[in-house]
Amino acid sequence: MSPRATAGPTAAALRRFRRDRVPMIALAFLVVVTVAGVLAGVLAPFEPFAQLAGPPFDGPSAAHLLGTDDLGRDVLSRLLYGARVSMEVSILTVAGALVVALPLGLVAGYSGRRVDQVLMRVMDALMSFPALVLAIVLVAVLGPSLTNTMLAIGVFLVPTFCRLVRGQALAVREEAYVDASRSIGTPDRTIILRHVLPNLLSPMIVQATTTLGMVLIAEASLSFLGLGAQPPQVSWGAMLRQAYEFILVDPSLMLAPGIAIALTVFAFNVVGDGLLDALGRLGPGTRRRKGAQLGLTAVDRRQDDAGGGDPPDPGSLLSVRGLRIEFDTPTGPVTVVQDVSFDIARGETLGLVGESGSGKTVTSLSVLRLLLAPAARVTAGRAFFDGRDLLGLSRESLQQVRGREIGVVFQDPMASLTPSLTVLDQVAEVVRWHQDVSRATARERALEMLGLVGIAPERASSYPHEFSGGMQQRAAIAVALVCGPKLLIADEPTTALDVTVQAQILDLLRDLSARLGLAVLFVTHDLGVIAEIADRVVVMYAGQVVETASVRRLFHSPRHPYADALLRSMPDRTPWGEDLATLPGRVPPPSAFGPGCRLAPRCAHAEDVCSAQPIDLRGHAGDDDHLVRCRRAEDLVLDRSAR
């Protein structure tokens, strides 16, 4: 296995950070400033306090690149020595605050109870004072000096760091792996060091980096007020204070320290933002792309797959043509869905099936551009709905389609329902968003829809947590259908339910589809469910459609080895006493997709040529209603004894 494949999360984060050009430039600037400060004694042409090194208020020259101040001191030399002091104060202050806050936050977050209450009340009290005012008071009491400045700034940093650590520790201590460690008798000290602390490092590194810039500004402010660096010490804040006294004589003296402070603080913030991206918020190169907006998948169709420009089926409600989707990953962009095409007629239920990782959910959610942006983007294809290309609509136009013409039901109803609103309010909210009606009318229609899905009026004002899983899914279906959409996208809506409730939800969807003339795109991995509810089925594997046919034809005469393997793995098709049929191996990750048949490594019927070249999806025996992506579809003989 390659080093890239075996690299840990730290190495992967470093690679992501190195690829981000802007934070790397900012980091290089900070390194230059720090090195210049450390080597100020070597680089500075004059001592920082050497008076009359040149004429007072002298402008830039060959001898004094940034000129001289009121006492004839070289501004460049003072700027270099000031960098040493300002960076030293920032780094030592943040480090000291972390040393104090880290154990306090860990103890408060992990132990909880009285210790947590006492520590957090103390932190709340410290945070109740304005930070800079508190620092000024402390320095005034302790006396002006850089040491007291660091102490004063550190006092108001400790509560911020402590609360961050405590919040992260509270979340981590509830994880299953922490409970597992407790169950085998691991001491709390070991759990904190080995399990809790490593999970806090990422947010702490990001917070510390951005805080460095804030500390630099705080030190400069205190020094500007005469409470920080004292002569003969020099810092950028002290240079600003001295330059301010002569602002009417030579205002240019404020430029050098002012620009140095601004650029350094900006660099700290940019590096912090880059670390945030690298440590998990986004992948490499996933800063805002063209078309990437909150809640709207980016569409960047620079080059279309074959089929992306094919016209839609005039008899279809939804026609997807040549869809291709890319995700940004730590190793670069990868194609997760490629050349996906299918049609859904009005009132038809189309099943989208395949193993986990085959691209079913990605395909279904991309139709409404609901995939996370900007990490995901559509790079080719069309999705025609009632003659309109959904992938080409503006955000405003797409919002009118979502919920109004196309409804979506997700796998976990508890996660898709807002816990702070009653079920009635959530259904009524959809009505009021898409229709110009009064609140009373919206609630009336919401009650009607809830009744249609089997929720009694007296339960409508309940919160989601007061419902069982089946009732929550009924409520989610009501939210999706209350505005009378033409198409329902159901993303594995029965997976999290027990068998009895699953049958009830399937009966409900089948009844609603017939009663409302509703077309359904039903995403699932369960062919048994498909047999009960779907009219046609699309089988996906490794991001591609491998077979499309009517349910009856697919179940009786599959032509792709993968569809055949899925049918064989159904428990009710396995004779009593025999082992359940399985397909060896697993779906390859998108980064490992080959040019030819992606099932070839797992297929008993594969030949060498199968993996060499791309295989088109074409009609079996000239039948355009039965499409197969298999080089041997015409001559392959599949054993149907299990069917």
XYZ file of C-alpha atoms in Angstrom, residues 130-632:
503
model
C -14.659 43.696 29.146
C -11.356 42.057 28.253
C -9.291 45.145 27.451
C -10.679 47.089 30.413
C -9.765 44.190 32.733
C -6.254 44.090 31.274
C -5.810 47.843 31.736
C -6.932 47.631 35.371
C -4.610 44.708 36.112
C -1.587 46.398 34.508
C -2.374 49.634 36.294
C -2.482 47.780 39.622
C 0.585 45.596 39.000
C 2.596 48.282 37.263
C 3.485 48.926 33.592
C 5.754 46.232 32.144
C 5.741 43.577 29.445
C 5.546 40.797 32.045
C 2.452 42.302 33.636
C 1.004 42.899 30.183
C 1.322 39.196 29.348
C -0.208 38.277 32.708
C -3.144 40.642 32.224
C -3.890 39.460 28.685
C -3.551 35.828 29.757
C -6.161 36.294 32.485
C -8.918 37.042 29.988
C -7.695 34.340 27.553
C -7.971 31.527 30.105
C -11.815 31.555 30.308
C -12.141 31.448 26.505
C -9.789 28.487 26.148
C -11.244 26.772 29.202
C -14.802 26.892 27.894
C -13.713 25.599 24.483
C -11.868 22.648 26.034
C -14.740 21.939 28.391
C -17.307 21.895 25.564
C -15.212 19.525 23.469
C -14.548 17.271 26.474
C -18.269 17.107 27.278
C -18.986 15.856 23.761
C -16.116 13.358 23.606
C -16.826 11.791 26.989
C -20.230 10.601 25.700
C -18.739 8.739 22.738
C -19.050 4.961 22.600
C -15.289 4.392 22.545
C -14.961 6.249 25.861
C -17.685 4.070 27.371
C -15.867 1.030 26.008
C -12.666 2.141 27.720
C -14.503 2.599 30.998
C -16.058 -0.841 30.643
C -12.638 -2.532 30.654
C -11.496 -0.648 33.733
C -9.274 1.997 32.110
C -8.421 4.731 34.662
C -9.931 8.154 34.058
C -6.477 9.719 33.760
C -5.594 7.370 30.909
C -8.929 7.970 29.164
C -8.377 11.724 29.332
C -4.847 11.521 27.946
C -5.408 8.876 25.275
C -8.989 9.444 24.150
C -10.227 12.887 25.171
C -7.143 15.075 24.764
C -6.258 14.002 21.172
C -9.762 14.963 20.048
C -9.302 18.468 21.458
C -6.092 19.279 19.630
C -7.624 20.346 16.307
C -9.999 23.013 17.682
C -7.357 24.193 20.157
C -4.729 24.645 17.430
C -7.143 26.678 15.320
C -8.286 28.785 18.301
C -4.709 29.407 19.456
C -3.610 30.531 15.984
C -6.352 33.124 15.601
C -5.868 34.235 19.227
C -2.215 35.086 18.523
C -3.360 37.962 16.344
C -5.756 39.186 19.006
C -2.976 39.136 21.637
C -0.690 41.106 19.338
C -3.366 43.798 19.029
C -3.953 43.780 22.806
C -0.236 44.192 23.526
C 0.023 46.982 20.974
C -2.980 48.713 22.558
C -1.536 48.533 26.085
C 1.877 49.682 24.877
C 0.199 52.530 22.988
C -1.362 53.578 26.306
C 2.024 53.419 28.026
C 1.186 50.287 30.043
C 3.182 47.748 28.019
C 6.759 47.959 26.764
C 8.789 50.580 28.663
C 11.905 52.383 27.383
C 14.422 51.215 26.338
C 12.230 48.227 25.287
C 10.707 48.595 21.871
C 7.546 47.010 20.482
C 5.285 47.903 17.596
C 2.732 49.349 19.999
C 5.379 51.488 21.704
C 6.534 52.740 18.277
C 2.947 53.752 17.494
C 2.663 55.652 20.769
C 5.885 57.580 20.145
C 4.939 58.268 16.517
C 1.507 59.528 17.588
C 3.145 62.329 19.610
C 4.575 63.718 16.379
C 1.682 62.939 14.056
C 1.399 66.578 13.007
C 5.140 66.829 12.349
C 5.738 63.542 10.500
C 2.649 61.285 10.168
C 4.638 58.759 8.110
C 6.253 57.468 11.331
C 3.016 55.601 12.095
C 3.028 53.715 8.813
C 5.756 51.142 9.504
C 4.489 49.811 12.862
C 0.845 50.184 11.816
C 1.304 48.197 8.601
C 3.391 45.576 10.431
C 0.642 45.039 13.014
C -2.121 44.895 10.388
C -0.302 42.429 8.125
C 0.758 40.155 10.977
C -2.727 39.987 12.489
C -4.176 39.326 9.052
C -1.628 36.546 8.487
C -2.510 34.899 11.817
C -6.198 34.899 10.865
C -5.540 33.481 7.394
C -3.360 30.701 8.815
C -6.062 29.926 11.383
C -8.674 29.705 8.636
C -6.394 27.439 6.609
C -5.872 25.162 9.615
C -9.622 25.023 10.131
C -10.039 23.839 6.541
C -7.180 21.345 6.750
C -8.257 19.852 10.069
C -11.672 18.867 8.866
C -14.052 21.644 7.843
C -13.365 21.309 4.117
C -11.126 19.297 1.848
C -8.307 20.643 -0.314
C -9.245 23.195 -2.873
C -12.796 23.377 -1.543
C -13.015 27.071 -0.985
C -15.999 28.644 -2.603
C -16.236 27.574 -6.191
C -18.376 29.049 -8.898
C -21.952 28.087 -8.117
C -21.194 26.867 -4.583
C -23.615 28.367 -2.084
C -24.956 27.340 1.290
C -27.425 24.485 0.747
C -26.860 24.466 -3.017
C -24.549 21.971 -4.734
C -22.122 23.592 -7.148
C -22.620 22.917 -10.851
C -19.511 23.235 -13.008
C -20.318 21.540 -16.314
C -17.216 22.436 -18.262
C -17.366 19.211 -20.224
C -20.334 16.896 -20.618
C -20.314 13.126 -20.711
C -21.851 11.486 -23.713
C -25.560 11.580 -23.111
C -25.443 14.785 -21.100
C -26.837 16.638 -24.070
C -29.492 14.059 -25.020
C -33.037 15.455 -24.988
C -35.396 14.414 -22.195
C -38.016 11.755 -22.714
C -41.179 13.761 -23.562
C -43.335 11.280 -21.622
C -41.254 11.494 -18.443
C -41.684 13.727 -15.452
C -37.981 13.492 -14.562
C -35.224 12.699 -17.060
C -31.648 12.466 -15.777
C -29.033 12.454 -18.515
C -25.284 11.748 -18.231
C -24.994 12.816 -14.597
C -21.464 13.048 -13.209
C -20.588 14.151 -9.682
C -17.195 14.858 -8.110
C -16.168 15.111 -4.469
C -13.115 16.905 -3.125
C -10.975 14.580 -0.999
C -7.626 14.872 0.805
C -5.934 13.408 -2.270
C -7.768 15.568 -4.809
C -11.110 15.470 -6.655
C -12.631 12.062 -7.390
C -15.621 11.120 -9.537
C -18.198 9.305 -7.406
C -21.055 9.135 -9.927
C -20.569 8.899 -13.678
C -22.821 8.670 -16.732
C -26.051 8.075 -14.782
C -29.247 8.329 -16.828
C -32.826 7.291 -16.055
C -36.445 8.414 -16.505
C -39.462 8.546 -14.196
C -42.917 8.790 -15.722
C -45.801 10.585 -14.041
C -47.302 8.408 -11.348
C -44.507 5.842 -11.656
C -42.379 4.474 -8.811
C -38.757 3.931 -9.782
C -36.505 1.941 -7.458
C -32.824 2.911 -7.170
C -30.931 -0.009 -5.614
C -27.393 -1.094 -4.834
C -24.979 -1.706 -1.982
C -23.772 1.036 0.319
C -21.265 3.128 -1.608
C -22.851 2.529 -5.003
C -23.958 6.172 -5.382
C -27.718 5.872 -4.834
C -28.154 8.667 -2.290
C -25.619 10.936 -4.012
C -27.546 10.584 -7.273
C -30.974 11.189 -5.744
C -29.941 14.226 -3.691
C -28.028 15.805 -6.565
C -31.272 16.165 -8.524
C -32.305 18.937 -6.125
C -28.678 20.007 -5.546
C -28.880 19.009 -1.882
C -25.365 17.565 -1.645
C -22.980 19.445 0.618
C -21.426 22.376 -1.234
C -18.659 23.178 -2.008
C -17.123 19.729 -1.346
C -19.453 18.152 -3.943
C -20.203 19.426 -7.416
C -21.976 18.319 -10.569
C -19.495 18.325 -13.438
C -21.697 16.958 -16.229
C -25.244 16.005 -17.093
C -28.798 17.337 -16.954
C -31.820 16.690 -14.744
C -34.946 17.678 -16.688
C -38.066 18.060 -14.551
C -41.197 19.076 -16.455
C -38.912 20.316 -19.226
C -36.672 22.434 -16.923
C -33.067 21.563 -16.172
C -32.946 21.563 -12.367
C -29.151 21.737 -12.442
C -29.321 25.021 -14.318
C -31.887 26.819 -12.131
C -30.989 29.745 -9.905
C -31.131 29.376 -6.150
C -34.433 31.264 -5.987
C -36.050 29.173 -8.719
C -34.845 25.932 -7.153
C -36.275 26.919 -3.774
C -39.682 27.170 -5.415
C -39.310 23.609 -6.721
C -38.130 22.123 -3.437
C -41.101 21.135 -1.322
C -43.596 22.515 -3.790
C -43.048 20.312 -6.846
C -40.544 17.800 -5.464
C -40.675 16.503 -1.901
C -37.911 14.621 -0.084
C -38.137 12.037 2.711
C -34.865 11.134 4.412
C -33.711 7.946 6.095
C -33.659 9.225 9.694
C -36.897 11.107 10.433
C -35.713 12.308 13.843
C -32.736 14.005 12.226
C -34.874 15.646 9.528
C -37.549 16.992 11.903
C -36.833 20.079 14.009
C -36.945 19.043 17.694
C -38.026 22.507 18.921
C -41.226 22.727 16.811
C -44.381 20.663 16.962
C -45.177 18.395 14.041
C -48.176 20.563 13.121
C -46.057 23.721 13.029
C -43.448 22.067 10.813
C -46.001 20.894 8.265
C -47.796 24.262 8.320
C -44.492 26.076 7.839
C -44.021 24.417 4.453
C -47.496 25.534 3.368
C -46.897 29.142 4.378
C -43.512 29.189 2.651
C -44.833 28.036 -0.716
C -48.404 29.337 -0.660
C -49.800 32.757 0.129
C -52.252 31.694 2.825
C -53.041 32.710 6.373
C -51.646 30.919 9.397
C -55.039 29.398 10.141
C -55.414 28.077 6.589
C -51.904 26.635 6.676
C -52.627 24.803 9.917
C -55.892 23.493 8.493
C -54.125 22.056 5.446
C -51.385 20.667 7.671
C -53.976 18.856 9.810
C -55.572 17.450 6.676
C -52.229 16.142 5.433
C -51.348 14.671 8.821
C -54.662 12.860 8.832
C -53.924 11.525 5.368
C -50.694 9.920 6.622
C -52.397 8.477 9.687
C -51.626 11.006 12.428
C -54.682 11.895 14.515
C -55.488 15.598 15.131
C -54.948 15.219 18.881
C -51.347 14.101 18.218
C -50.564 16.858 15.714
C -49.368 19.283 18.405
C -46.827 16.786 19.744
C -43.080 17.233 19.342
C -41.062 14.744 17.236
C -39.461 13.111 20.284
C -42.933 12.187 21.538
C -43.507 10.015 18.448
C -42.299 6.494 17.704
C -40.013 5.918 14.709
C -42.914 4.984 12.445
C -44.939 8.034 13.482
C -41.907 10.278 12.943
C -41.559 8.939 9.422
C -45.256 9.570 8.786
C -44.739 13.163 9.924
C -41.729 13.509 7.612
C -43.841 12.217 4.713
C -46.518 14.791 5.572
C -43.902 17.563 5.441
C -42.770 16.361 2.017
C -46.271 16.011 0.523
C -48.311 18.822 2.071
C -47.894 21.114 -0.956
C -48.920 18.402 -3.414
C -45.616 17.767 -5.226
C -45.454 15.797 -8.452
C -42.389 13.808 -7.414
C -41.290 12.330 -4.090
C -37.649 11.385 -3.504
C -37.607 8.777 -0.719
C -34.050 8.159 0.481
C -34.194 4.787 2.279
C -37.253 5.860 4.310
C -37.809 2.414 5.856
C -34.257 1.343 6.700
C -34.352 2.521 10.327
C -37.756 0.935 11.018
C -38.710 -2.537 12.191
C -40.361 -4.941 9.761
C -43.964 -4.302 10.862
C -43.638 -0.510 10.737
C -41.735 -0.779 7.461
C -44.689 -2.575 5.892
C -47.041 0.134 7.147
C -44.901 2.915 5.622
C -44.694 1.063 2.311
C -48.472 0.621 2.252
C -48.846 4.322 3.027
C -46.519 5.395 0.210
C -48.195 3.037 -2.255
C -51.626 4.365 -1.276
C -50.538 8.025 -1.495
C -48.896 7.465 -4.861
C -52.119 5.987 -6.280
C -54.375 8.565 -4.635
C -52.311 11.660 -5.490
C -50.877 10.521 -8.837
C -47.443 10.870 -7.278
C -44.211 9.775 -8.961
C -41.670 8.293 -6.534
C -37.906 7.829 -6.707
C -37.392 5.179 -4.031
C -33.793 4.697 -2.884
C -33.013 1.474 -1.039
C -30.628 -1.469 -0.802
C -33.489 -3.904 -0.161
C -34.788 -5.640 -3.264
C -37.643 -7.060 -1.200
C -38.934 -3.516 -0.723
C -38.495 -2.833 -4.447
C -40.607 -5.890 -5.276
C -43.462 -4.490 -3.191
C -43.509 -0.864 -4.262
C -41.648 -0.182 -7.539
C -42.713 -0.375 -11.179
C -39.212 -0.214 -12.607
C -35.764 -0.522 -11.083
C -32.343 1.010 -11.689
C -29.427 -1.010 -10.307
C -26.298 0.995 -9.452
C -22.808 -0.202 -8.695
C -19.693 1.893 -7.999
C -21.270 5.111 -9.239
C -22.710 3.705 -12.483
C -26.054 2.348 -13.649
C -25.447 -1.326 -14.489
C -28.992 -2.449 -15.309
C -32.410 -0.890 -15.843
C -35.613 -2.873 -16.357
C -39.138 -3.377 -15.145
C -39.350 -5.039 -11.739
C -40.899 -8.178 -13.217
C -38.218 -8.542 -15.880
C -35.335 -7.853 -13.524
C -36.566 -10.358 -10.949
C -37.154 -13.086 -13.544
C -34.348 -12.433 -16.014
C -31.472 -10.229 -14.776
C -28.700 -9.797 -17.338
C -25.972 -8.178 -15.220
C -24.043 -10.411 -12.775
C -24.387 -7.774 -10.045
C -28.188 -7.623 -10.283
C -28.207 -11.413 -10.272
C -26.028 -11.463 -7.128
C -28.351 -9.008 -5.351
C -31.331 -11.244 -6.115
C -29.508 -14.342 -4.883
C -28.660 -12.630 -1.592
C -32.334 -12.166 -0.679
C -33.120 -14.432 2.307
C -36.518 -15.531 0.974
C -34.844 -16.881 -2.183
C -32.401 -19.092 -0.287
C -33.604 -22.691 0.267
C -34.033 -23.727 3.867
C -30.829 -25.046 5.407
C -28.493 -23.527 2.798
C -26.064 -20.687 3.412
C -27.155 -17.265 2.234
C -25.561 -16.435 -1.114
C -23.014 -13.615 -0.961
C -20.912 -11.653 -3.411
C -17.245 -11.721 -2.301
C -15.434 -8.429 -1.845
C -16.947 -4.983 -1.513
C -17.698 -1.848 -3.523
C -14.370 -0.149 -4.356
C -13.817 3.442 -3.200
C -14.201 6.102 -5.916
C -10.446 6.650 -6.009
C -10.016 3.016 -7.118
C -12.547 3.028 -9.975
C -10.992 1.524 -13.087
C -11.626 2.344 -16.755
C -13.616 -0.816 -17.489
C -16.176 -2.891 -15.615
C -16.007 -1.926 -11.951
C -17.486 -5.261 -10.871
C -14.761 -7.265 -12.641
C -12.628 -7.933 -9.503
C -15.686 -9.531 -7.836
C -17.320 -11.115 -10.870
C -16.964 -14.848 -11.586
C -17.828 -14.237 -15.261
C -15.276 -11.464 -15.927
C -12.688 -11.717 -18.687
C -9.486 -9.716 -19.085
C -11.075 -7.441 -21.665
C -13.817 -6.443 -19.210
C -11.415 -4.327 -17.122
C -9.597 -2.748 -20.046
C -12.123 -0.406 -21.673
C -15.264 1.537 -20.705
C -18.542 -0.329 -21.194
C -21.656 1.472 -22.426
C -25.157 1.026 -21.054
C -27.102 -0.444 -23.964
C -30.357 -2.249 -24.680
C -30.388 -5.995 -24.157
C -31.391 -7.881 -27.307
C -32.417 -4.584 -28.891
C -34.871 -3.772 -26.094
C -34.418 -0.147 -25.020
C -36.546 -0.787 -21.924
C -33.992 -3.280 -20.598
C -30.551 -1.637 -20.425
C -27.404 -3.471 -19.300
C -23.800 -2.347 -18.772
C -22.062 -5.676 -19.365
C -19.809 -6.787 -22.203
C -21.150 -10.364 -21.928
